[in-house]
Amino acid sequence: MNETSYSIVNSGTIDREAHAVNHGAILYNKSGKATVRINFDLWQLTAPSVIIFFPGDVVKWEMMDSEFVGHIIRYSSDVLRTASINIEHTVYEQLRADRRCGYPALISEVVDSMFRTLHFFFTEGHYAMTDRITTLHLQAFFLGYYDYLRSNPRPDNRDRATLRREELFNRFMELLTTEYRQGHEVNYYADRMNISRKYLGIVVRGRMDMPPKRIIDGYIILQLKLALRTSRRSLKQLAHDFSFSDQSALTRYFRDHTGTTPQQYREERAG
């Protein structure tokens, strides 16, 4: 089974609902305009532009005009891990935070060439090593973008207290995207961050104007929906995967937050 794919998206093919993704992707917007919310940040795309998606991201397309055409490369977590293996962790996190590539030369000279090359390999049916070819191109892109960010640091005029709260919010989101299966409660994340539940609430409300529990529940529900759509695991297995005491607890949690049961949701999406 291939770990990479290439496709073209527009206003008629994009998923408009908020959804979690279980893959990484680079989208190259060649025409038109769009607005996409990734996790809790809103990004404006005006051609030509490039934006990066990471596994675990929550994506919602807020607006996309009729002229929008995006070429997208999707790849598994394993491919992403291999492609970014030589990038320092702190810079990798910077790539996540500054995921819209605004470097015109990199787009016109590297990204455009990469997409034209990969389009060829994916559309010519007799090529069997597209995963490896994609990984090598992604590695070149990430290293080039990394080098650009390192050489062109953005000025930061925020005070120390603001920076600290921003760091804590980013840490909360990082933990949520990796530990949501076992972390259902605010205390779990506060303990992991060595801060009080109250202070975590202040940090999150200051950034999102909503309590952390609401963010946690919303993220877990989107991940459950993703699992119900894309896996064949039974509700009993999913209850175990997501650290619920049993299938009934999973069903109650899902129904309380969506108004429907997991089985009903799975059947509706399958239909």
CSV table of N, CA and C in Angstrom, one decimal, residues 18-23 55-57 180-181 219-232 238 242 254 265-266 269:
chain,number,residue,atom,x,y,z
A,18,ALA,N,-15.1,20.5,9.7
A,18,ALA,CA,-13.9,20.4,10.5
A,18,ALA,C,-13.5,18.9,10.6
A,19,HIS,N,-12.3,18.5,10.4
A,19,HIS,CA,-11.9,17.1,10.5
A,19,HIS,C,-10.4,17.0,10.9
A,20,ALA,N,-10.1,15.9,11.5
A,20,ALA,CA,-8.7,15.6,11.9
A,20,ALA,C,-8.1,14.8,10.8
A,21,VAL,N,-6.8,15.1,10.5
A,21,VAL,CA,-6.1,14.3,9.5
A,21,VAL,C,-5.1,13.4,10.1
A,22,ASN,N,-4.9,12.2,9.5
A,22,ASN,CA,-3.9,11.3,10.0
A,22,ASN,C,-2.7,11.2,9.1
A,23,HIS,N,-2.5,12.2,8.3
A,23,HIS,CA,-1.4,12.2,7.4
A,23,HIS,C,-0.7,13.6,7.4
A,55,PRO,N,0.4,15.5,10.7
A,55,PRO,CA,-0.6,14.5,11.2
A,55,PRO,C,-1.1,14.9,12.6
A,56,GLY,N,-2.4,14.8,12.7
A,56,GLY,CA,-3.1,15.2,14.0
A,56,GLY,C,-3.7,16.6,13.8
A,57,ASP,N,-3.4,17.3,12.8
A,57,ASP,CA,-4.0,18.7,12.6
A,57,ASP,C,-5.5,18.6,12.5
A,180,TYR,N,-3.9,12.5,23.3
A,180,TYR,CA,-5.3,12.7,23.5
A,180,TYR,C,-6.0,11.3,23.8
A,181,ARG,N,-5.4,10.2,23.4
A,181,ARG,CA,-6.0,8.9,23.7
A,181,ARG,C,-6.1,8.6,25.2
A,219,TYR,N,-11.2,18.0,20.4
A,219,TYR,CA,-10.2,17.3,19.7
A,219,TYR,C,-10.4,15.8,19.7
A,220,ILE,N,-10.7,15.3,20.9
A,220,ILE,CA,-11.0,13.8,21.0
A,220,ILE,C,-12.1,13.4,20.1
A,221,ILE,N,-13.2,14.2,20.1
A,221,ILE,CA,-14.3,13.8,19.2
A,221,ILE,C,-13.9,13.8,17.7
A,222,LEU,N,-13.1,14.8,17.3
A,222,LEU,CA,-12.7,14.8,15.9
A,222,LEU,C,-11.8,13.5,15.6
A,223,GLN,N,-11.0,13.1,16.5
A,223,GLN,CA,-10.1,12.0,16.3
A,223,GLN,C,-11.0,10.7,16.4
A,224,LEU,N,-12.0,10.7,17.2
A,224,LEU,CA,-12.9,9.5,17.2
A,224,LEU,C,-13.6,9.4,15.8
A,225,LYS,N,-14.1,10.6,15.3
A,225,LYS,CA,-14.8,10.6,14.0
A,225,LYS,C,-13.8,10.1,12.9
A,226,LEU,N,-12.6,10.5,13.0
A,226,LEU,CA,-11.6,10.0,12.0
A,226,LEU,C,-11.4,8.5,12.1
A,227,ALA,N,-11.3,8.0,13.3
A,227,ALA,CA,-11.1,6.6,13.5
A,227,ALA,C,-12.4,5.8,13.0
A,228,LEU,N,-13.6,6.3,13.3
A,228,LEU,CA,-14.8,5.7,12.8
A,228,LEU,C,-14.9,5.7,11.3
A,229,ARG,N,-14.4,6.7,10.7
A,229,ARG,CA,-14.5,6.8,9.2
A,229,ARG,C,-13.5,5.9,8.5
A,230,THR,N,-12.3,5.8,9.1
A,230,THR,CA,-11.1,5.3,8.4
A,230,THR,C,-10.7,3.9,8.9
A,231,SER,N,-11.2,3.4,10.0
A,231,SER,CA,-10.7,2.1,10.5
A,231,SER,C,-11.9,1.2,10.6
A,232,ARG,N,-11.6,-0.1,10.7
A,232,ARG,CA,-12.7,-1.1,10.8
A,232,ARG,C,-12.7,-1.6,12.3
A,238,LEU,N,-12.0,0.4,19.9
A,238,LEU,CA,-11.8,1.9,19.9
A,238,LEU,C,-11.9,2.4,21.4
A,242,PHE,N,-8.9,4.5,23.0
A,242,PHE,CA,-9.0,5.9,23.5
A,242,PHE,C,-9.2,5.9,25.1
A,254,PHE,N,-19.4,10.1,23.3
A,254,PHE,CA,-19.6,10.5,21.9
A,254,PHE,C,-21.0,11.1,21.7
A,265,TYR,N,-23.0,7.2,13.6
A,265,TYR,CA,-22.1,8.1,12.9
A,265,TYR,C,-21.4,7.3,11.8
A,266,ARG,N,-20.9,6.1,12.2
A,266,ARG,CA,-20.2,5.3,11.2
A,266,ARG,C,-21.1,4.8,10.1
A,269,ARG,N,-21.8,7.9,7.7
A,269,ARG,CA,-20.7,8.2,6.9
A,269,ARG,C,-20.4,7.1,5.8
